[in-house]
Structures are given as C-alpha cells and as structure tokens.
CSV table of C-alpha atoms and ligand atoms in Angstrom, one decimal:
chain,number,residue,atom,x,y,z
A,1,UNK,CA,17.6,-0.2,31.8
A,2,UNK,CA,19.7,1.7,29.3
A,3,UNK,CA,22.5,-0.8,29.5
A,4,UNK,CA,20.1,-3.7,29.1
A,5,UNK,CA,18.7,-2.0,26.0
A,6,UNK,CA,22.1,-1.5,24.5
A,7,UNK,CA,23.0,-5.1,25.0
A,8,UNK,CA,19.7,-6.1,23.4
A,9,UNK,CA,20.4,-3.9,20.4
A,10,UNK,CA,23.9,-5.3,20.0
A,11,UNK,CA,22.5,-8.9,20.1
A,12,UNK,CA,19.9,-7.8,17.6
A,13,UNK,CA,22.5,-6.6,15.2
A,14,UNK,CA,24.7,-9.6,15.7
A,15,UNK,CA,22.2,-12.4,15.6
A,16,UNK,CA,18.9,-11.4,14.1
A,17,UNK,CA,19.1,-11.7,10.3
A,18,UNK,CA,18.5,-8.4,8.6
A,19,UNK,CA,18.0,-7.2,5.1
A,20,UNK,CA,17.7,-3.6,6.0
A,21,UNK,CA,21.1,-1.9,6.1
A,22,UNK,CA,19.8,0.8,8.5
A,23,UNK,CA,17.2,-0.7,10.9
A,24,UNK,CA,15.3,1.8,13.1
A,25,UNK,CA,16.6,0.1,16.2
A,26,UNK,CA,13.7,1.2,18.5
A,27,UNK,CA,13.2,-1.4,21.2
A,28,UNK,CA,9.6,-2.3,21.8
A,29,UNK,CA,8.5,-3.0,25.3
A,30,UNK,CA,4.7,-3.0,25.0
A,31,UNK,CA,1.9,-1.7,22.9
A,32,UNK,CA,-1.6,-0.5,23.5
A,33,UNK,CA,-4.3,0.9,21.1
A,34,UNK,CA,-2.5,3.3,18.7
A,35,UNK,CA,0.7,3.5,20.7
A,36,UNK,CA,3.8,1.4,21.5
A,37,UNK,CA,6.4,2.1,24.1
A,38,UNK,CA,10.2,1.6,24.6
A,39,UNK,CA,11.7,0.2,27.8
A,40,UNK,CA,12.5,3.8,28.7
A,41,UNK,CA,8.8,4.6,28.4
A,42,UNK,CA,9.0,6.7,25.2
A,43,UNK,CA,5.7,6.7,23.5
A,44,UNK,CA,5.3,6.3,19.7
A,45,UNK,CA,2.2,7.0,17.7
A,46,UNK,CA,1.9,4.0,15.4
A,47,UNK,CA,1.0,5.4,12.0
A,48,UNK,CA,1.8,2.1,10.2
A,49,UNK,CA,0.0,-0.6,12.1
A,50,UNK,CA,2.8,-3.1,11.2
A,51,UNK,CA,1.9,-2.2,7.6
A,52,UNK,CA,-1.9,-2.5,7.8
A,53,UNK,CA,-2.0,-5.4,10.3
A,54,UNK,CA,-3.1,-4.0,13.7
A,55,UNK,CA,-6.5,-2.8,12.4
A,56,UNK,CA,-8.2,-3.5,15.8
A,57,UNK,CA,-5.5,-1.8,17.8
A,58,UNK,CA,-2.6,-3.1,19.8
A,59,UNK,CA,-3.4,-5.4,22.8
A,60,UNK,CA,-7.1,-5.7,21.8
A,61,UNK,CA,-8.5,-7.7,24.7
A,62,UNK,CA,-11.0,-9.6,22.5
A,63,UNK,CA,-8.1,-10.9,20.4
A,64,UNK,CA,-5.7,-11.5,23.3
A,65,UNK,CA,-8.4,-13.6,25.1
A,66,UNK,CA,-9.2,-15.6,22.0
A,67,UNK,CA,-5.5,-16.4,21.5
A,68,UNK,CA,-5.0,-17.5,25.2
A,69,UNK,CA,-8.2,-19.6,25.1
A,70,UNK,CA,-7.2,-21.4,21.9
A,71,UNK,CA,-3.6,-21.9,23.0
A,72,UNK,CA,-4.9,-23.7,26.0
A,73,UNK,CA,-7.4,-25.8,24.1
A,74,UNK,CA,-5.0,-26.9,21.3
A,75,UNK,CA,-2.3,-25.5,19.1
A,76,UNK,CA,-0.9,-27.5,16.1
A,77,UNK,CA,-2.3,-31.0,15.6
A,78,UNK,CA,-1.9,-32.0,12.0
A,79,UNK,CA,-1.0,-30.5,8.6
A,80,UNK,CA,-3.6,-28.2,7.1
A,81,UNK,CA,-6.9,-29.5,5.8
A,82,UNK,CA,-7.0,-33.0,7.4
A,83,UNK,CA,-8.8,-32.2,10.7
A,84,UNK,CA,-12.0,-30.3,11.5
A,85,UNK,CA,-10.7,-27.5,13.6
A,86,UNK,CA,-13.4,-25.1,15.0
A,87,UNK,CA,-11.5,-21.8,14.6
A,88,UNK,CA,-10.8,-22.5,10.9
A,89,UNK,CA,-14.3,-23.6,10.2
A,90,UNK,CA,-15.9,-20.6,12.0
A,91,UNK,CA,-13.5,-18.1,10.4
A,92,UNK,CA,-13.9,-19.5,6.9
A,93,UNK,CA,-17.7,-19.4,7.3
A,94,UNK,CA,-17.7,-15.8,8.6
A,95,UNK,CA,-15.4,-14.6,5.8
A,96,UNK,CA,-17.5,-16.4,3.2
A,97,UNK,CA,-20.6,-14.6,4.5
A,98,UNK,CA,-18.8,-11.2,4.3
A,99,UNK,CA,-17.5,-11.6,0.8
A,100,UNK,CA,-19.7,-11.4,-2.3
A,101,UNK,CA,-21.4,-14.5,-3.5
A,102,UNK,CA,-19.1,-16.9,-5.3
A,103,UNK,CA,-16.2,-16.3,-2.9
A,104,UNK,CA,-16.9,-19.0,-0.3
A,105,UNK,CA,-14.1,-21.5,-0.2
A,106,UNK,CA,-11.2,-20.3,2.0
A,107,UNK,CA,-7.7,-21.9,1.8
A,108,UNK,CA,-5.7,-20.7,4.8
A,109,UNK,CA,-2.0,-20.1,4.7
A,110,UNK,CA,0.7,-18.3,6.8
A,111,UNK,CA,1.3,-15.0,5.0
A,112,UNK,CA,0.4,-12.7,2.1
A,113,UNK,CA,3.1,-13.9,-0.3
A,114,UNK,CA,2.0,-17.5,0.3
A,115,UNK,CA,-1.6,-16.5,-0.4
A,116,UNK,CA,-0.5,-15.0,-3.7
A,117,UNK,CA,1.5,-18.1,-4.6
A,118,UNK,CA,-1.5,-20.3,-4.0
A,119,UNK,CA,-3.8,-18.1,-6.0
A,120,UNK,CA,-1.4,-18.1,-9.0
A,121,UNK,CA,-1.1,-21.9,-8.9
A,122,UNK,CA,-4.9,-22.2,-8.6
A,123,UNK,CA,-5.4,-19.9,-11.7
A,124,UNK,CA,-2.9,-21.9,-13.8
A,125,UNK,CA,-4.4,-25.2,-12.7
A,126,UNK,CA,-8.0,-24.1,-13.4
A,127,UNK,CA,-7.4,-22.4,-16.7
A,128,UNK,CA,-4.7,-24.7,-18.0
A,129,UNK,CA,-2.9,-21.5,-19.2
A,130,UNK,CA,0.5,-20.1,-18.2
A,131,UNK,CA,0.6,-16.4,-18.8
A,132,UNK,CA,0.2,-14.2,-15.7
A,133,UNK,CA,-0.4,-10.5,-15.8
A,134,UNK,CA,0.2,-8.0,-13.0
A,135,UNK,CA,0.2,-4.3,-12.6
A,136,UNK,CA,3.3,-2.1,-12.7
A,137,UNK,CA,4.4,-0.8,-9.3
A,138,UNK,CA,2.5,-3.6,-7.5
A,139,UNK,CA,3.8,-5.4,-4.5
A,140,UNK,CA,2.6,-8.9,-3.8
A,141,UNK,CA,5.3,-10.4,-1.6
A,142,UNK,CA,8.9,-11.5,-1.5
A,143,UNK,CA,8.9,-15.1,-2.6
A,144,UNK,CA,10.0,-16.0,-6.2
A,145,UNK,CA,6.4,-16.3,-7.6
A,146,UNK,CA,5.1,-13.2,-5.9
A,147,UNK,CA,8.2,-11.3,-6.8
A,148,UNK,CA,7.8,-12.2,-10.4
A,149,UNK,CA,4.5,-10.3,-10.3
A,150,UNK,CA,5.8,-7.2,-8.6
A,151,UNK,CA,7.0,-3.9,-9.9
A,152,UNK,CA,8.4,-3.8,-13.3
A,153,UNK,CA,8.9,-7.2,-15.1
A,154,UNK,CA,11.3,-5.7,-17.6
A,155,UNK,CA,13.9,-5.2,-14.8
A,156,UNK,CA,14.5,-3.1,-11.7
A,157,UNK,CA,16.6,-2.9,-8.5
A,158,UNK,CA,14.3,-5.1,-6.3
A,159,UNK,CA,14.3,-8.0,-8.7
A,160,UNK,CA,17.3,-8.2,-10.9
A,161,UNK,CA,19.6,-10.0,-8.5
A,162,UNK,CA,17.1,-12.8,-8.1
A,163,UNK,CA,16.5,-13.7,-11.7
A,164,UNK,CA,15.5,-16.0,-13.4
A,165,UNK,CA,12.0,-15.6,-11.9
A,166,UNK,CA,8.8,-17.2,-13.1
A,167,UNK,CA,8.4,-17.3,-16.9
A,168,UNK,CA,5.4,-15.9,-18.9
A,169,UNK,CA,4.7,-13.0,-16.5
A,170,UNK,CA,4.0,-9.5,-17.9
A,171,UNK,CA,2.8,-6.3,-16.4
A,172,UNK,CA,0.4,-3.6,-17.6
A,173,UNK,CA,-0.2,-0.1,-16.3
A,174,UNK,CA,-2.8,0.2,-13.5
A,175,UNK,CA,-5.6,2.5,-14.5
A,176,UNK,CA,-4.7,2.4,-18.2
A,177,UNK,CA,-7.8,1.2,-20.2
A,178,UNK,CA,-5.8,0.6,-23.4
A,179,UNK,CA,-3.4,-1.8,-21.7
A,180,UNK,CA,-6.3,-4.1,-20.9
A,181,UNK,CA,-6.1,-5.3,-24.5
A,182,UNK,CA,-2.9,-7.1,-23.6
A,183,UNK,CA,-5.0,-9.6,-21.5
A,184,UNK,CA,-5.8,-12.4,-23.9
A,185,UNK,CA,-7.0,-16.0,-24.3
A,186,UNK,CA,-3.4,-17.0,-23.3
A,187,UNK,CA,-3.8,-15.3,-19.9
A,188,UNK,CA,-4.4,-17.5,-16.9
A,189,UNK,CA,-4.9,-14.7,-14.5
A,190,UNK,CA,-4.6,-11.0,-13.8
A,191,UNK,CA,-3.3,-10.1,-10.3
A,192,UNK,CA,-4.4,-6.6,-9.1
A,193,UNK,CA,-4.6,-4.7,-5.9
A,194,UNK,CA,-8.0,-2.8,-6.1
A,195,UNK,CA,-6.1,0.1,-4.5
A,196,UNK,CA,-2.4,0.0,-5.2
A,197,UNK,CA,-0.6,0.2,-1.8
A,198,UNK,CA,3.2,0.2,-2.3
A,199,UNK,CA,2.8,2.3,-5.4
A,200,UNK,CA,2.0,5.1,-2.9
A,201,UNK,CA,-1.8,4.6,-2.5
A,202,UNK,CA,-3.3,4.8,-6.0
A,203,UNK,CA,-7.0,4.2,-6.0
A,204,UNK,CA,-8.6,3.0,-9.3
A,205,UNK,CA,-10.1,5.6,-11.6
A,206,UNK,CA,-13.8,5.4,-12.3
A,207,UNK,CA,-14.8,2.3,-14.3
A,208,UNK,CA,-11.3,0.8,-14.4
A,209,UNK,CA,-11.9,-2.2,-12.2
A,210,UNK,CA,-15.2,-2.9,-14.0
A,211,UNK,CA,-13.4,-2.8,-17.4
A,212,UNK,CA,-10.7,-5.1,-16.0
A,213,UNK,CA,-13.4,-7.5,-14.8
A,214,UNK,CA,-15.1,-7.4,-18.2
A,215,UNK,CA,-11.9,-8.0,-20.1
A,216,UNK,CA,-11.0,-11.0,-17.9
A,217,UNK,CA,-14.4,-12.5,-18.3
A,218,UNK,CA,-14.3,-12.0,-22.1
A,219,UNK,CA,-11.0,-13.9,-22.6
A,220,UNK,CA,-11.6,-16.5,-19.8
A,221,UNK,CA,-8.8,-15.2,-17.5
A,222,UNK,CA,-9.3,-15.4,-13.8
A,223,UNK,CA,-9.2,-12.0,-12.0
A,224,UNK,CA,-7.3,-12.2,-8.7
A,225,UNK,CA,-7.6,-9.3,-6.3
A,226,UNK,CA,-4.8,-8.8,-3.8
A,227,UNK,CA,-6.7,-7.4,-0.7
A,228,UNK,CA,-3.8,-8.2,1.6
A,229,UNK,CA,-3.4,-4.6,2.5
A,230,UNK,CA,-6.8,-3.2,1.6
A,231,UNK,CA,-8.9,-6.0,3.3
A,232,UNK,CA,-10.5,-6.0,6.8
A,233,UNK,CA,-11.8,-2.5,6.7
A,234,UNK,CA,-8.7,-0.5,5.7
A,235,UNK,CA,-10.4,1.4,2.8
A,236,UNK,CA,-13.7,2.0,4.5
A,237,UNK,CA,-15.5,-1.2,3.5
A,238,UNK,CA,-14.7,-4.6,4.9
A,239,UNK,CA,-13.2,-5.3,1.4
A,240,UNK,CA,-12.2,-2.8,-1.2
A,241,UNK,CA,-13.9,-4.9,-3.9
A,242,UNK,CA,-17.3,-4.0,-2.4
A,243,UNK,CA,-16.5,-0.3,-2.5
A,244,UNK,CA,-16.1,-0.6,-6.3
A,245,UNK,CA,-18.7,-3.3,-6.9
A,246,UNK,CA,-16.4,-5.7,-8.6
A,247,UNK,CA,-16.1,-9.3,-7.7
A,248,UNK,CA,-12.9,-11.2,-8.6
A,249,UNK,CA,-12.6,-15.0,-9.1
A,250,UNK,CA,-10.0,-15.3,-6.4
A,251,UNK,CA,-9.1,-12.9,-3.5
A,252,UNK,CA,-5.9,-13.0,-1.4
A,253,UNK,CA,-6.1,-12.0,2.2
A,254,UNK,CA,-3.4,-11.6,4.9
A,255,UNK,CA,-2.0,-8.8,7.2
A,256,UNK,CA,-5.1,-7.7,9.3
A,257,UNK,CA,-6.8,-10.9,8.4
A,258,UNK,CA,-4.9,-12.6,11.3
A,259,UNK,CA,-5.8,-10.0,13.9
A,260,UNK,CA,-2.1,-9.5,14.6
A,261,UNK,CA,-1.1,-13.2,14.1
A,262,UNK,CA,0.4,-14.6,10.9
A,263,UNK,CA,-2.4,-15.8,8.7
A,264,UNK,CA,-3.2,-15.6,5.0
A,265,UNK,CA,-5.7,-17.1,2.6
A,266,UNK,CA,-6.8,-17.3,-1.0
A,267,UNK,CA,-10.6,-17.5,-1.4
A,268,UNK,CA,-12.5,-18.6,-4.5
A,269,UNK,CA,-15.7,-20.4,-5.4
A,270,UNK,CA,-15.8,-24.1,-4.3
A,271,UNK,CA,-15.8,-25.1,-8.0
A,272,UNK,CA,-12.5,-23.3,-8.7
A,273,UNK,CA,-10.9,-24.3,-5.4
A,274,UNK,CA,-11.7,-28.0,-5.8
A,275,UNK,CA,-9.5,-28.4,-8.9
A,276,UNK,CA,-6.6,-28.5,-6.5
A,277,UNK,CA,-7.9,-31.9,-5.3
A,278,UNK,CA,-7.0,-33.7,-8.5
A,279,UNK,CA,-4.2,-34.0,-11.1
A,280,UNK,CA,-2.4,-33.8,-8.8
A,281,UNK,CA,-4.1,-34.4,-5.5
A,282,UNK,CA,-2.8,-32.1,-2.8
A,283,UNK,CA,-2.3,-29.3,-5.3
A,284,UNK,CA,-1.2,-27.0,-2.5
A,285,UNK,CA,-0.1,-28.0,1.0
A,286,UNK,CA,1.1,-26.3,4.1
A,287,UNK,CA,2.0,-27.5,7.6
A,288,UNK,CA,1.1,-24.4,9.6
A,289,UNK,CA,-1.4,-22.6,7.3
A,290,UNK,CA,-4.6,-21.9,9.2
A,291,UNK,CA,-3.0,-22.4,12.6
A,292,UNK,CA,-5.8,-22.7,15.1
A,293,UNK,CA,-4.4,-19.9,17.3
A,294,UNK,CA,-4.0,-17.6,14.3
A,295,UNK,CA,-7.6,-18.4,13.1
A,296,UNK,CA,-8.9,-17.7,16.6
A,297,UNK,CA,-7.2,-14.3,16.6
A,298,UNK,CA,-8.4,-13.4,13.1
A,299,UNK,CA,-11.9,-14.5,13.9
A,300,UNK,CA,-12.0,-12.4,17.1
A,301,UNK,CA,-10.6,-9.4,15.3
A,302,UNK,CA,-13.2,-9.7,12.5
A,303,UNK,CA,-16.0,-10.0,15.0
A,304,UNK,CA,-14.6,-7.0,16.9
A,305,UNK,CA,-14.7,-4.9,13.7
A,306,UNK,CA,-18.3,-6.0,13.0
A,307,UNK,CA,-19.6,-5.8,16.6
A,308,UNK,CA,-18.2,-2.3,17.2
A,309,UNK,CA,-19.0,-0.9,13.8
A,310,UNK,CA,-15.4,0.0,13.4
A,311,UNK,CA,-15.4,0.0,9.6
A,312,UNK,CA,-18.3,2.5,9.4
A,313,UNK,CA,-16.1,5.3,10.8
A,314,UNK,CA,-13.0,4.6,8.7
A,315,UNK,CA,-13.9,7.0,5.9
A,316,UNK,CA,-14.7,9.9,8.1
A,317,UNK,CA,-11.5,9.5,10.1
A,318,UNK,CA,-9.4,9.3,6.9
A,319,UNK,CA,-11.2,12.4,5.6
A,320,UNK,CA,-10.4,14.2,8.9
A,321,UNK,CA,-6.6,13.4,8.4
A,322,UNK,CA,-6.8,14.8,4.9
A,323,UNK,CA,-8.5,18.0,5.9
A,324,UNK,CA,-6.1,18.6,8.8
A,325,UNK,CA,-3.0,18.1,6.6
A,326,UNK,CA,-3.8,19.0,3.0
A,327,UNK,CA,-3.2,22.8,3.5
A,328,UNK,CA,0.3,22.4,5.1
A,329,UNK,CA,2.7,24.2,2.7
A,330,UNK,CA,5.0,21.1,2.6
A,331,UNK,CA,2.2,18.9,1.4
A,332,UNK,CA,2.0,18.6,-2.4
A,333,UNK,CA,-0.9,16.1,-2.5
A,334,UNK,CA,-2.7,13.5,-0.4
A,335,UNK,CA,-3.8,10.2,-2.0
A,336,UNK,CA,-6.2,8.3,0.1
A,337,UNK,CA,-8.6,5.4,0.4
A,338,UNK,CA,-10.3,5.2,3.8
A,339,UNK,CA,-7.5,5.1,6.5
A,340,UNK,CA,-4.7,4.4,4.0
A,341,UNK,CA,-3.1,7.7,3.1
A,342,UNK,CA,0.0,8.7,1.2
A,343,UNK,CA,1.1,12.3,2.0
A,344,UNK,CA,3.1,13.4,-1.0
A,345,UNK,CA,6.0,15.8,-0.4
A,346,UNK,CA,7.4,15.6,-3.9
A,347,UNK,CA,11.0,15.0,-2.7
A,348,UNK,CA,12.8,12.0,-1.3
A,349,UNK,CA,15.4,14.2,0.5
A,350,UNK,CA,12.6,15.9,2.4
A,351,UNK,CA,11.0,12.6,3.1
A,352,UNK,CA,14.1,11.0,4.6
A,353,UNK,CA,14.7,14.1,6.7
A,354,UNK,CA,11.1,14.0,7.9
A,355,UNK,CA,11.4,10.3,9.0
A,356,UNK,CA,14.2,11.3,11.4
A,357,UNK,CA,12.1,14.2,12.8
A,358,UNK,CA,9.1,11.8,13.2
A,359,UNK,CA,11.2,9.4,15.3
A,360,UNK,CA,12.3,12.3,17.6
A,361,UNK,CA,8.7,13.4,18.0
A,362,UNK,CA,7.5,9.9,18.7
A,363,UNK,CA,5.8,9.1,15.4
A,364,UNK,CA,6.3,5.9,13.4
A,365,UNK,CA,5.6,6.2,9.7
A,366,UNK,CA,7.4,5.1,6.6
A,367,UNK,CA,7.4,5.4,2.8
A,368,UNK,CA,6.3,3.1,0.1
A,369,UNK,CA,8.4,0.6,-1.9
A,370,UNK,CA,7.6,2.3,-5.2
A,371,UNK,CA,7.1,5.8,-3.9
A,372,UNK,CA,9.8,7.3,-1.7
A,373,UNK,CA,8.5,10.9,-1.9
A,374,UNK,CA,5.4,10.3,0.2
A,375,UNK,CA,4.9,9.1,3.8
A,376,UNK,CA,2.3,6.6,5.0
A,377,UNK,CA,-0.6,7.1,7.4
A,378,UNK,CA,-2.3,3.8,8.2
A,379,UNK,CA,-3.1,3.7,11.9
A,380,UNK,CA,-5.2,1.1,13.7
A,381,UNK,CA,-8.8,1.6,12.5
A,382,UNK,CA,-9.8,1.9,16.2
A,383,UNK,CA,-8.0,5.3,16.4
A,384,UNK,CA,-10.4,7.9,17.9
A,385,UNK,CA,-11.1,11.3,16.3
A,386,UNK,CA,-9.2,12.9,19.1
A,387,UNK,CA,-6.2,10.7,18.4
A,388,UNK,CA,-6.4,11.6,14.7
A,389,UNK,CA,-6.3,15.3,15.6
A,390,UNK,CA,-3.4,14.8,18.1
A,391,UNK,CA,-1.3,12.8,15.6
A,392,UNK,CA,-2.1,15.3,12.8
A,393,UNK,CA,-0.9,18.1,15.0
A,394,UNK,CA,2.4,16.1,15.7
A,395,UNK,CA,2.8,15.5,12.0
A,396,UNK,CA,2.3,19.3,11.2
A,397,UNK,CA,4.9,20.2,13.8
A,398,UNK,CA,7.3,17.8,12.2
A,399,UNK,CA,6.5,19.2,8.7
A,400,UNK,CA,7.2,22.7,10.1
A,401,UNK,CA,10.8,21.6,10.8
A,402,UNK,CA,11.5,20.9,7.1
B,1,LIG,N1,0.3,-8.0,-1.1
B,1,LIG,C1,0.3,-6.7,-0.7
B,1,LIG,C2,-0.6,-5.8,-1.3
B,1,LIG,C3,1.2,-6.3,0.4
B,1,LIG,O1,1.1,-5.0,0.8
B,1,LIG,C4,2.0,-7.3,1.0
B,1,LIG,C5,2.9,-6.9,2.1
B,1,LIG,O2,3.2,-5.7,2.3
B,1,LIG,C6,2.0,-8.6,0.5
B,1,LIG,C7,1.2,-8.9,-0.5
B,1,LIG,C8,2.9,-9.6,1.1
B,1,LIG,O3,2.5,-10.0,2.3
B,1,LIG,P1,3.5,-10.8,3.3
B,1,LIG,O4,4.5,-9.8,3.7
B,1,LIG,O5,2.6,-11.3,4.4
B,1,LIG,O6,4.1,-11.9,2.6
C-alpha cells in the first residue's frame, strides 16, 4: 500500500501540472460526510469543503444517485442552449424560485470564473458602457477577465506577471461609503461579494450593501453579486443577498451550486439576459456549460438542502464554533458569516506552523488569498453539532502546540 502510494505521488509530481510549489501531497482514497481518508486509512476532518463546494457532505447519496441516473440516461448531447434538457430546466426553475424576484434567467457554465466572465460581458452589452468596478481584496477567479477584477488593480504579486489585463477596471474599498462616489455614469457594473471570502471573511457593515445598491441604481450601473462562495446556504441563508435584503441585477453562482460537480451560472432578469441574443447573436457560448450530469447533481444537492432544512441550522453551528474557539489565547479575532469562519492569529508564521500541526492531527484547513494570518473553517453544512465540538477540540489541541 505504502509503495503504491509513493509511486502515485511521484507520478503526480511528474505528470499532473501544478502551480503550487509545495502541494500537500495527501492521497485521497475515499470521502464520507465531513471526512476524507487516505489509502492508509488516516482520517482527515474536512474544514474546507473543497473551498465551500461540498455543502451537502461528501458522498451524499441523493447526489450520487442523481449523478448515476443522469449518466445512464444521457450525458453530453449538443452545445449549451440548443436542446431542452430536463436537469437544466428543472434546476433553472428551482433556482429562479429561490432567488428574489427579477433573478429568473439562468445561464449555466462550468466554473466560477466563467460565471464572472459571462456576467461582466452581459453588463457591458446591456449598458453599452466599459468601466468595471470591483472591490479591493476580492477574488473572482483566475481567467484574464476575472483576474482583472481581483485584488488590487494598481498592481500586486498575483497579477503583475499577467498584464496587460482588461482595460477600464478600477477597484474601491469594500465597506467604504465614500468610495461609492467613484461609481459613475461611465460604470457598466460593480462586482462585489456580499461577504468577502478570500479577503479573510469580511461581512458588510450595516447599510453598506444597501448604499451600494442605491448608488448603482442612481447612475445606471448594474450591480453584480459574486455568490460563488457565499451561495447555497454557506452564510446561513440560501443566498447571502437575502440576509442583507439587497437584490443585485446579476448574481454569479458556482462551487456548491454543482453539488460537487463543476457547474457555474450567472443569473439575471430575462430582459437583461436576452440582450445576449442580438448584436451579436450567441453573445456567450459554451460547449459543456450546464452539463446534464452536473445540473442533476446541483439540483439534487439543492433539494437536499431544502428537504432537510440544512440551511436553517447553519447559523447556530457557526456560532457554536465561534463560542468554542474565541477564548483560546492564540485567537486574536474570529470573523464569521454562517459556517464561513476566519480564525485570526495575527501572524503568518504562526499560521504556517499551525497548518503543519493540523495535518499531523488530521485536520484540513487553509488560509485566504488576501489574508495569510487567519485559517479557514468552512466544513460541509451537514456537519453535526457533535462534529463541530469534536473538530473544535482538535483545533484547540493544535493551537495549544503553538
Ligand atoms: N468567486 C469567488 C468568491 C471565489 O471564491 C472563487 C473561487 O475560489 C471564484 C469566484 C472562482 O471560482 P472557480 O475557481 O470555480 O473559477
């Protein structure tokens, strides 16, 4: 077993393209609920959920059954949007019923970055404007367009090597009311995560998203919410936008939206969406977007969340983590929205050390792209209160080793 695993690791390093210079190199054999296991049967507590993907838990039988059934019925037939495929239609209809009024036309894609690309194009096409505004420390994906809207447009380590990026992009400070004045009648859209994820979990301050909504409406700019990480129950509501009572013109979904399969979407009103049908026709196209197996998985996962009232318990489980960890002497602060937590240690040296201790103790966590002083807790939403307590105990033991 050990030799086989070593061979696999060597082949991984030799043949699987990597952009991480120091991959974790844990071999995954199987996964169930909040755990995954190596071939040697070492158990890991999954505190990442594949970065907010596995909201219904690993190996969820409702999702697995839906995938198997759909794979048997049919997989890929024709490029997106030409055929009537039941999983797409049913999932689009369900999502439209869950989102606020006016968000009822769903364009399916393969990933979060693609959803962002599509949304930006839609906003430019609808408004006839070119300026696009984002929030500092935001992450929206790794393609050229999404990357143009991430982090710090004035220059930074993640982006500089890939310039030139999209023109006419600028960023404002999230939660800064004065910066909203920079959104003008030149602005096609403002792209914003309602709770900033990779900035290290930064929820909006009171009234900020409402003020942002007002400013966009005043100047005729479209408001795009990136709910790729916050959607499908992560923050304690099916979508974070309903938590704050603010409806965007377009919302981007991905990650948990596919129930563990690759699926993204941008959603708007039909009136806005339909402008991609003319000048030019086929304003956005994709071969695999909305793959029937992925839609079947996403649909089964969404129904699972609803039928089992999973989202209703997210807030109390998140609060339980907070109460169990906030008093630990190594913890400086906990920032949280539902079951998306950033546990702030105030030091990247401590954080890197802790990551190694976590691996020894069988915990998988990580830090944030724009915050390497805090670690992430975003387990499957199906985690039980007992499992919250067990994992918090493991985390405390790891923190004691610092
Ligand atoms: N938007 C947010 C808020 C994200 O957290 C991510 C991924 O982490 C993305 C977009 C990009 O999604 P994907 O990796 O599917 O392209």
